[in-house]
mmCIF file of C-alpha atoms in Angstrom:
data_model
loop_
_atom_site.group_PDB
_atom_site.id
_atom_site.type_symbol
_atom_site.label_atom_id
_atom_site.label_comp_id
_atom_site.label_asym_id
_atom_site.label_seq_id
_atom_site.Cartn_x
_atom_site.Cartn_y
_atom_site.Cartn_z
ATOM 1 C CA MET A 1 -180.442 17.849 32.747
ATOM 2 C CA THR A 2 -181.538 20.389 35.371
ATOM 3 C CA THR A 3 -180.447 23.567 33.556
ATOM 4 C CA THR A 4 -183.178 23.676 30.906
ATOM 5 C CA PRO A 5 -186.186 23.459 33.298
ATOM 6 C CA THR A 6 -184.672 26.216 35.453
ATOM 7 C CA LEU A 7 -184.216 28.483 32.467
ATOM 8 C CA SER A 8 -187.716 27.792 31.202
ATOM 9 C CA ALA A 9 -189.168 28.473 34.668
ATOM 10 C CA ASP A 10 -187.302 31.796 34.815
ATOM 11 C CA ALA A 11 -188.506 32.677 31.332
ATOM 12 C CA ALA A 12 -192.090 31.843 32.305
ATOM 13 C CA ALA A 13 -191.815 34.020 35.425
ATOM 14 C CA ASP A 14 -190.414 36.924 33.366
ATOM 15 C CA ALA A 15 -193.201 36.513 30.829
ATOM 16 C CA LYS A 16 -195.802 36.617 33.594
ATOM 17 C CA ILE A 17 -194.287 39.797 35.058
ATOM 18 C CA ALA A 18 -194.264 41.393 31.601
ATOM 19 C CA GLU A 19 -197.915 40.440 31.113
ATOM 20 C CA GLN A 20 -198.873 41.947 34.468
ATOM 21 C CA ILE A 21 -196.927 45.139 33.742
ATOM 22 C CA GLU A 22 -198.784 45.515 30.452
ATOM 23 C CA GLU A 23 -202.146 44.817 32.105
ATOM 24 C CA PHE A 24 -201.679 47.234 34.994
ATOM 25 C CA GLY A 25 -200.024 49.781 32.685
ATOM 26 C CA ASP A 26 -203.314 50.025 30.774
ATOM 27 C CA LYS A 27 -205.275 50.443 34.009
ATOM 28 C CA LEU A 28 -202.926 53.105 35.311
ATOM 29 C CA SER A 29 -203.393 54.980 32.051
ATOM 30 C CA LEU A 30 -207.131 55.044 32.817
ATOM 31 C CA VAL A 31 -206.307 56.228 36.360
ATOM 32 C CA ARG A 32 -204.419 59.191 34.909
ATOM 33 C CA GLN A 33 -207.333 60.017 32.611
ATOM 34 C CA SER A 34 -209.834 59.890 35.464
ATOM 35 C CA ILE A 35 -207.691 62.190 37.622
ATOM 36 C CA GLY A 36 -207.246 64.542 34.654
ATOM 37 C CA ARG A 37 -211.007 65.200 34.603
ATOM 38 C CA VAL A 38 -210.733 66.862 38.007
ATOM 39 C CA ILE A 39 -207.122 68.034 38.388
ATOM 40 C CA PHE A 40 -206.072 70.333 35.553
ATOM 41 C CA GLY A 41 -202.405 70.536 34.676
ATOM 42 C CA GLN A 42 -200.021 69.631 37.501
ATOM 43 C CA GLN A 43 -199.083 66.439 35.638
ATOM 44 C CA GLN A 44 -195.761 66.122 37.441
ATOM 45 C CA VAL A 45 -197.457 66.473 40.829
ATOM 46 C CA VAL A 46 -200.085 63.873 39.896
ATOM 47 C CA ASP A 47 -197.453 61.437 38.605
ATOM 48 C CA GLN A 48 -195.234 61.814 41.670
ATOM 49 C CA THR A 49 -198.215 61.261 43.969
ATOM 50 C CA LEU A 50 -199.240 58.179 41.994
ATOM 51 C CA ILE A 51 -195.661 56.881 42.166
ATOM 52 C CA THR A 52 -195.748 57.347 45.943
ATOM 53 C CA LEU A 53 -198.892 55.227 46.257
ATOM 54 C CA LEU A 54 -197.697 52.568 43.804
ATOM 55 C CA ALA A 55 -194.458 52.259 45.771
ATOM 56 C CA GLY A 56 -196.453 51.792 48.986
ATOM 57 C CA GLY A 57 -195.195 54.997 50.599
ATOM 58 C CA HIS A 58 -196.366 58.282 52.078
ATOM 59 C CA GLY A 59 -196.130 61.707 50.442
ATOM 60 C CA LEU A 60 -195.532 65.251 51.697
ATOM 61 C CA LEU A 61 -197.184 67.882 49.483
ATOM 62 C CA ILE A 62 -195.581 71.327 49.769
ATOM 63 C CA GLY A 63 -197.476 74.279 48.321
ATOM 64 C CA VAL A 64 -199.397 77.452 49.053
ATOM 65 C CA PRO A 65 -203.156 77.239 49.711
ATOM 66 C CA GLY A 66 -205.539 76.898 46.784
ATOM 67 C CA LEU A 67 -203.526 74.565 44.558
ATOM 68 C CA ALA A 68 -205.979 71.615 44.767
ATOM 69 C CA LYS A 69 -203.887 69.514 47.152
ATOM 70 C CA THR A 70 -206.951 68.436 49.135
ATOM 71 C CA ARG A 71 -208.893 67.812 45.933
ATOM 72 C CA LEU A 72 -206.074 65.638 44.608
ATOM 73 C CA VAL A 73 -206.181 63.420 47.700
ATOM 74 C CA GLU A 74 -209.968 63.105 47.507
ATOM 75 C CA THR A 75 -209.715 62.246 43.810
ATOM 76 C CA LEU A 76 -207.100 59.566 44.458
ATOM 77 C CA GLY A 77 -209.376 58.019 47.071
ATOM 78 C CA THR A 78 -212.200 57.881 44.523
ATOM 79 C CA VAL A 79 -210.092 56.537 41.656
ATOM 80 C CA PHE A 80 -208.557 53.726 43.743
ATOM 81 C CA GLY A 81 -211.726 53.040 45.731
ATOM 82 C CA LEU A 82 -209.967 53.828 48.999
ATOM 83 C CA ASP A 83 -211.596 54.775 52.284
ATOM 84 C CA ASP A 84 -210.184 58.277 52.708
ATOM 85 C CA LYS A 85 -210.363 60.697 55.630
ATOM 86 C CA ARG A 86 -209.018 64.158 56.350
ATOM 87 C CA VAL A 87 -207.549 65.675 59.498
ATOM 88 C CA GLN A 88 -206.944 69.395 59.864
ATOM 89 C CA CYS A 89 -203.868 69.679 62.063
ATOM 90 C CA THR A 90 -203.859 72.386 64.720
ATOM 91 C CA PRO A 91 -201.622 73.012 67.772
ATOM 92 C CA ASP A 92 -204.331 71.734 70.141
ATOM 93 C CA LEU A 93 -204.878 68.490 68.212
ATOM 94 C CA MET A 94 -204.177 65.578 70.566
ATOM 95 C CA PRO A 95 -202.922 62.085 69.616
ATOM 96 C CA ALA A 96 -206.282 60.596 70.662
ATOM 97 C CA ASP A 97 -208.009 62.867 68.143
ATOM 98 C CA ILE A 98 -206.169 60.997 65.376
ATOM 99 C CA LEU A 99 -205.601 57.522 66.797
ATOM 100 C CA GLY A 100 -208.804 57.020 68.765
ATOM 101 C CA SER A 101 -209.458 56.355 72.430
ATOM 102 C CA GLU A 102 -210.969 53.874 74.877
ATOM 103 C CA VAL A 103 -214.233 54.712 76.620
ATOM 104 C CA LEU A 104 -215.732 53.065 79.679
ATOM 105 C CA GLU A 105 -219.122 51.514 78.992
ATOM 106 C CA GLU A 106 -221.647 49.826 81.244
ATOM 107 C CA ASN A 107 -223.995 47.151 79.907
ATOM 108 C CA GLU A 108 -227.514 46.284 81.096
ATOM 109 C CA THR A 109 -226.139 43.955 83.802
ATOM 110 C CA GLY A 110 -224.002 46.681 85.276
ATOM 111 C CA ARG A 111 -220.740 45.202 84.013
ATOM 112 C CA ARG A 112 -218.232 47.822 82.973
ATOM 113 C CA SER A 113 -215.672 47.435 80.203
ATOM 114 C CA PHE A 114 -213.536 49.551 77.932
ATOM 115 C CA ARG A 115 -214.387 49.862 74.250
ATOM 116 C CA PHE A 116 -211.964 51.215 71.664
ATOM 117 C CA ILE A 117 -213.348 53.890 69.361
ATOM 118 C CA PRO A 118 -211.101 54.165 66.260
ATOM 119 C CA GLY A 119 -209.922 57.592 65.182
ATOM 120 C CA PRO A 120 -209.628 58.950 61.635
ATOM 121 C CA VAL A 121 -206.241 57.230 61.150
ATOM 122 C CA PHE A 122 -208.198 53.985 60.666
ATOM 123 C CA CYS A 123 -208.647 54.495 56.947
ATOM 124 C CA GLN A 124 -206.779 53.607 53.780
ATOM 125 C CA LEU A 125 -205.849 57.122 52.670
ATOM 126 C CA LEU A 126 -205.354 59.786 55.326
ATOM 127 C CA MET A 127 -204.855 63.427 54.461
ATOM 128 C CA ALA A 128 -203.065 65.306 57.233
ATOM 129 C CA ASP A 129 -203.630 68.939 56.286
ATOM 130 C CA GLU A 130 -200.891 71.345 57.425
ATOM 131 C CA ILE A 131 -199.120 68.625 59.366
ATOM 132 C CA ASN A 132 -196.499 71.032 60.704
ATOM 133 C CA ARG A 133 -199.208 72.742 62.786
ATOM 134 C CA ALA A 134 -199.656 69.596 64.878
ATOM 135 C CA SER A 135 -197.733 69.409 68.156
ATOM 136 C CA PRO A 136 -194.631 67.174 68.391
ATOM 137 C CA ARG A 137 -196.605 64.725 70.539
ATOM 138 C CA THR A 138 -199.253 64.307 67.833
ATOM 139 C CA GLN A 139 -196.615 64.129 65.121
ATOM 140 C CA SER A 140 -194.869 61.283 66.949
ATOM 141 C CA ALA A 141 -198.143 59.355 67.223
ATOM 142 C CA LEU A 142 -198.653 59.715 63.491
ATOM 143 C CA LEU A 143 -195.047 58.625 62.944
ATOM 144 C CA GLN A 144 -195.761 55.204 64.481
ATOM 145 C CA ALA A 145 -198.802 54.782 62.272
ATOM 146 C CA MET A 146 -196.807 55.658 59.149
ATOM 147 C CA GLN A 147 -193.868 53.408 59.957
ATOM 148 C CA GLU A 148 -195.502 50.389 61.601
ATOM 149 C CA ARG A 149 -198.990 50.466 60.058
ATOM 150 C CA ARG A 150 -200.369 50.057 63.575
ATOM 151 C CA VAL A 151 -201.127 52.223 66.589
ATOM 152 C CA THR A 152 -200.927 51.564 70.324
ATOM 153 C CA VAL A 153 -203.666 52.912 72.588
ATOM 154 C CA SER A 154 -203.625 52.175 76.337
ATOM 155 C CA GLY A 155 -200.972 49.544 75.747
ATOM 156 C CA HIS A 156 -203.037 47.636 73.165
ATOM 157 C CA PRO A 157 -201.874 47.468 69.530
ATOM 158 C CA HIS A 158 -204.400 47.994 66.741
ATOM 159 C CA ASP A 159 -203.559 47.191 63.127
ATOM 160 C CA LEU A 160 -204.463 49.765 60.488
ATOM 161 C CA PRO A 161 -206.362 48.867 57.320
ATOM 162 C CA ALA A 162 -204.418 47.789 54.246
ATOM 163 C CA PRO A 163 -203.353 49.557 52.184
ATOM 164 C CA PHE A 164 -202.546 52.545 54.390
ATOM 165 C CA HIS A 165 -201.099 55.781 53.061
ATOM 166 C CA VAL A 166 -200.619 59.266 54.469
ATOM 167 C CA LEU A 167 -200.584 62.276 52.168
ATOM 168 C CA ALA A 168 -199.692 65.306 54.271
ATOM 169 C CA THR A 169 -199.676 68.944 53.205
ATOM 170 C CA GLN A 170 -197.521 71.803 54.369
ATOM 171 C CA ASN A 171 -197.736 75.521 53.655
ATOM 172 C CA PRO A 172 -194.228 76.886 52.939
ATOM 173 C CA LEU A 173 -195.214 80.520 53.567
ATOM 174 C CA GLU A 174 -196.918 80.834 56.945
ATOM 175 C CA GLN A 175 -194.592 79.452 59.628
ATOM 176 C CA GLU A 176 -195.998 81.207 62.706
ATOM 177 C CA GLY A 177 -197.370 78.739 65.239
ATOM 178 C CA THR A 178 -195.894 75.713 63.504
ATOM 179 C CA TYR A 179 -193.715 72.832 64.656
ATOM 180 C CA PRO A 180 -191.198 71.849 61.965
ATOM 181 C CA LEU A 181 -191.243 68.126 61.296
ATOM 182 C CA PRO A 182 -188.257 66.334 62.856
ATOM 183 C CA GLU A 183 -185.802 64.552 60.572
ATOM 184 C CA ALA A 184 -187.019 61.120 61.717
ATOM 185 C CA GLN A 185 -190.562 61.873 60.561
ATOM 186 C CA LEU A 186 -189.485 63.525 57.311
ATOM 187 C CA ASP A 187 -187.519 60.394 56.471
ATOM 188 C CA ARG A 188 -190.738 58.344 56.639
ATOM 189 C CA PHE A 189 -192.144 60.200 53.637
ATOM 190 C CA LEU A 190 -191.175 58.526 50.382
ATOM 191 C CA MET A 191 -191.192 61.826 48.498
ATOM 192 C CA GLU A 192 -191.519 65.549 49.071
ATOM 193 C CA ILE A 193 -193.726 66.808 46.255
ATOM 194 C CA ASP A 194 -193.553 70.505 45.388
ATOM 195 C CA VAL A 195 -196.916 71.820 44.180
ATOM 196 C CA GLY A 196 -196.527 74.949 42.063
ATOM 197 C CA TYR A 197 -198.948 77.202 40.220
ATOM 198 C CA PRO A 198 -200.619 75.704 37.121
ATOM 199 C CA GLU A 199 -199.742 76.697 33.567
ATOM 200 C CA VAL A 200 -201.966 79.331 31.947
ATOM 201 C CA ASP A 201 -203.782 76.840 29.688
ATOM 202 C CA ALA A 202 -204.527 74.545 32.615
ATOM 203 C CA GLU A 203 -205.768 77.455 34.722
ATOM 204 C CA ARG A 204 -207.989 78.626 31.849
ATOM 205 C CA GLN A 205 -209.530 75.142 31.583
ATOM 206 C CA MET A 206 -209.968 75.039 35.356
ATOM 207 C CA LEU A 207 -211.860 78.353 35.311
ATOM 208 C CA ILE A 208 -214.277 77.082 32.683
ATOM 209 C CA GLU A 209 -214.814 73.616 34.168
ATOM 210 C CA THR A 210 -215.176 74.529 37.854
ATOM 211 C CA THR A 211 -217.384 77.629 37.713
ATOM 212 C CA GLY A 212 -220.251 76.175 35.698
ATOM 213 C CA VAL A 213 -223.408 74.407 36.799
ATOM 214 C CA GLN A 214 -221.844 70.939 36.761
ATOM 215 C CA GLU A 215 -218.344 69.901 37.706
ATOM 216 C CA SER A 216 -216.537 66.886 36.318
ATOM 217 C CA ARG A 217 -216.045 64.054 38.773
ATOM 218 C CA ALA A 218 -213.511 61.263 38.892
ATOM 219 C CA LYS A 219 -214.654 57.669 38.554
ATOM 220 C CA ALA A 220 -213.383 54.557 40.279
ATOM 221 C CA VAL A 221 -210.912 52.691 38.091
ATOM 222 C CA MET A 222 -209.245 50.285 40.539
ATOM 223 C CA ASN A 223 -210.020 48.837 43.954
ATOM 224 C CA PRO A 224 -207.784 48.581 47.054
ATOM 225 C CA GLN A 225 -206.863 44.960 46.328
ATOM 226 C CA GLU A 226 -205.730 45.857 42.813
ATOM 227 C CA LEU A 227 -203.629 48.691 44.251
ATOM 228 C CA MET A 228 -201.928 46.241 46.616
ATOM 229 C CA ASN A 229 -201.353 43.873 43.690
ATOM 230 C CA VAL A 230 -199.631 46.699 41.809
ATOM 231 C CA GLN A 231 -197.520 47.503 44.881
ATOM 232 C CA HIS A 232 -196.422 43.868 44.998
ATOM 233 C CA LEU A 233 -195.648 43.942 41.277
ATOM 234 C CA VAL A 234 -193.519 47.088 41.694
ATOM 235 C CA ARG A 235 -191.121 45.131 43.899
ATOM 236 C CA ARG A 236 -190.763 42.487 41.173
ATOM 237 C CA VAL A 237 -189.910 44.916 38.360
ATOM 238 C CA PRO A 238 -186.337 44.094 37.264
ATOM 239 C CA VAL A 239 -183.671 46.764 37.768
ATOM 240 C CA GLY A 240 -180.483 46.941 35.693
ATOM 241 C CA GLU A 241 -177.024 47.218 37.226
ATOM 242 C CA SER A 242 -176.534 50.713 35.777
ATOM 243 C CA VAL A 243 -179.634 51.968 37.620
ATOM 244 C CA VAL A 244 -178.490 50.407 40.907
ATOM 245 C CA GLU A 245 -175.026 51.943 40.586
ATOM 246 C CA THR A 246 -176.481 55.369 39.755
ATOM 247 C CA ILE A 247 -178.729 55.288 42.832
ATOM 248 C CA LEU A 248 -175.832 54.298 45.073
ATOM 249 C CA ALA A 249 -173.505 56.929 43.590
ATOM 250 C CA ILE A 250 -175.992 59.801 43.939
ATOM 251 C CA VAL A 251 -177.103 58.917 47.484
ATOM 252 C CA ARG A 252 -173.618 58.183 48.827
ATOM 253 C CA ASN A 253 -172.181 61.335 47.251
ATOM 254 C CA GLY A 254 -174.830 63.316 49.109
ATOM 255 C CA ARG A 255 -173.226 62.438 52.454
ATOM 256 C CA PRO A 256 -170.630 65.040 53.483
ATOM 257 C CA GLU A 257 -168.560 62.518 55.442
ATOM 258 C CA SER A 258 -167.807 60.355 52.409
ATOM 259 C CA SER A 259 -168.687 62.485 49.376
ATOM 260 C CA GLU A 260 -166.264 62.887 46.499
ATOM 261 C CA LEU A 261 -167.700 66.356 45.792
ATOM 262 C CA GLU A 262 -166.151 69.334 47.544
ATOM 263 C CA GLU A 263 -169.437 71.225 47.179
ATOM 264 C CA VAL A 264 -171.219 68.597 49.273
ATOM 265 C CA ARG A 265 -168.479 68.317 51.892
ATOM 266 C CA SER A 266 -168.453 72.072 52.484
ATOM 267 C CA GLN A 267 -172.152 72.943 52.157
ATOM 268 C CA VAL A 268 -174.192 69.941 53.364
ATOM 269 C CA ALA A 269 -174.717 69.461 57.115
ATOM 270 C CA TRP A 270 -176.100 65.915 56.863
ATOM 271 C CA GLY A 271 -177.016 63.712 53.955
ATOM 272 C CA PRO A 272 -179.450 60.951 52.997
ATOM 273 C CA GLY A 273 -179.326 57.579 54.748
ATOM 274 C CA PRO A 274 -179.955 54.075 53.390
ATOM 275 C CA ARG A 275 -183.725 54.638 53.476
ATOM 276 C CA ALA A 276 -183.195 57.181 50.689
ATOM 277 C CA SER A 277 -181.629 54.488 48.490
ATOM 278 C CA GLN A 278 -184.538 52.165 49.203
ATOM 279 C CA ALA A 279 -187.070 54.893 48.453
ATOM 280 C CA LEU A 280 -185.362 55.824 45.189
ATOM 281 C CA MET A 281 -185.226 52.177 44.096
ATOM 282 C CA LEU A 282 -188.948 51.694 44.733
ATOM 283 C CA ALA A 283 -189.830 55.027 43.132
ATOM 284 C CA VAL A 284 -187.993 54.357 39.850
ATOM 285 C CA ARG A 285 -189.635 50.934 39.616
ATOM 286 C CA ALA A 286 -193.056 52.493 40.182
ATOM 287 C CA ARG A 287 -192.365 55.206 37.584
ATOM 288 C CA ALA A 288 -191.479 52.587 34.988
ATOM 289 C CA LEU A 289 -194.661 50.665 35.756
ATOM 290 C CA LEU A 290 -196.756 53.844 35.604
ATOM 291 C CA ASP A 291 -195.405 54.476 32.090
ATOM 292 C CA GLY A 292 -195.969 50.850 31.066
ATOM 293 C CA ARG A 293 -192.237 50.094 30.765
ATOM 294 C CA PHE A 294 -190.710 46.774 31.758
ATOM 295 C CA ALA A 295 -187.695 48.216 33.607
ATOM 296 C CA PRO A 296 -186.554 51.614 34.951
ATOM 297 C CA SER A 297 -183.734 53.603 33.396
ATOM 298 C CA VAL A 298 -181.141 56.068 34.648
ATOM 299 C CA ASP A 299 -183.470 58.839 33.430
ATOM 300 C CA ASP A 300 -185.999 57.709 36.054
ATOM 301 C CA VAL A 301 -183.350 58.076 38.751
ATOM 302 C CA ILE A 302 -182.548 61.619 37.605
ATOM 303 C CA ALA A 303 -186.239 62.564 37.416
ATOM 304 C CA LEU A 304 -186.976 61.374 40.967
ATOM 305 C CA ALA A 305 -183.745 62.316 42.730
ATOM 306 C CA HIS A 306 -185.087 65.727 43.786
ATOM 307 C CA PRO A 307 -188.386 64.649 45.434
ATOM 308 C CA VAL A 308 -186.762 61.622 47.094
ATOM 309 C CA LEU A 309 -183.635 63.340 48.453
ATOM 310 C CA LYS A 310 -184.699 66.925 49.135
ATOM 311 C CA HIS A 311 -186.246 66.296 52.570
ATOM 312 C CA ARG A 312 -183.463 63.884 53.553
ATOM 313 C CA MET A 313 -180.658 66.443 53.409
ATOM 314 C CA ALA A 314 -179.837 69.706 55.161
ATOM 315 C CA LEU A 315 -177.574 72.595 54.256
ATOM 316 C CA SER A 316 -175.001 74.053 56.589
ATOM 317 C CA PHE A 317 -175.636 77.489 58.079
ATOM 318 C CA ALA A 318 -172.950 79.044 55.892
ATOM 319 C CA ALA A 319 -174.482 77.531 52.731
ATOM 320 C CA ARG A 320 -177.917 78.900 53.591
ATOM 321 C CA ALA A 321 -176.396 82.310 54.252
ATOM 322 C CA ASP A 322 -174.786 82.223 50.808
ATOM 323 C CA GLY A 323 -178.116 81.461 49.144
ATOM 324 C CA VAL A 324 -177.306 77.849 48.234
ATOM 325 C CA THR A 325 -180.357 75.601 47.786
ATOM 326 C CA LEU A 326 -180.806 71.848 48.038
ATOM 327 C CA ASP A 327 -182.135 71.843 44.471
ATOM 328 C CA HIS A 328 -178.733 73.134 43.374
ATOM 329 C CA ILE A 329 -176.882 70.471 45.377
ATOM 330 C CA ILE A 330 -179.047 67.606 44.079
ATOM 331 C CA ALA A 331 -178.712 68.842 40.503
ATOM 332 C CA HIS A 332 -174.948 68.796 40.988
ATOM 333 C CA LEU A 333 -175.145 65.218 42.312
ATOM 334 C CA ALA A 334 -177.169 64.107 39.284
ATOM 335 C CA ALA A 335 -175.193 66.083 36.678
ATOM 336 C CA PRO A 336 -172.691 63.283 35.752
ATOM 337 C CA TYR A 337 -175.585 60.980 34.765
ATOM 338 C CA THR A 338 -177.717 63.353 32.696
#
């Protein structure tokens, strides 16, 4: 007597999820088109950044100057209707310069009180440009904001706006005067996104479009509430057992203490923790939703293994001396499932 209503309720819930996936899939297609008017080529970079936002995470963009990283962040803010701000990180940047500070004010009656002045972190999309140039003290302040979605100033907590995302950039070439991000902060980034040079056709189109009298501009397609609705939907996208097992196998085999692969045991100093599994699970769900699919596949796991795991692993000194790269190790981890 009770089985049929339960089944029908489950079927209705699945149908509603499928309807929402189809609806938001169409909107996300328009988001891609709007971004494509401003960012030429770099489709993989755009998709991985979108996946990061849809999964509710933060992204670390690695690339040399001049590859439109800042423009991409500005465009994302426009397309999603987010309040975006930019911070140029320098060694003398203090935590208060990002978080905000309290100032002593005196009113007309002579009464004095402290007033909190919010810093640039009080936005929905923060671009931290060249984050590795910030001092460790400033990096740790940003770490709390990324992890807890709140900041503490003078002992008082202040909640950040929702949604809140950090897209940080890092120049892989110039390392003088920089402070490498500690492992704890790297682990807070959902993905490390490598930004390379554009293809020749994309660069040709960029030359024509950006050096004329008028430049194309992105248009708002979604609003912050719709983005949060998509983020909630991502967590409801069903995941098959084969995808779960593939994620577990790849992540656990990346740990030298328990890996079945001799290459990992001998060449990896430390491997990805459980947060890597969580990040990969969210990322494959978001990728499926971005493509308008109702469930992720093993191919999604393979496609996102590199950006999710690369900054959560480290090679041994001997492996680096032999010219081994993390890309090689991760490709070896994913090889049985390709």
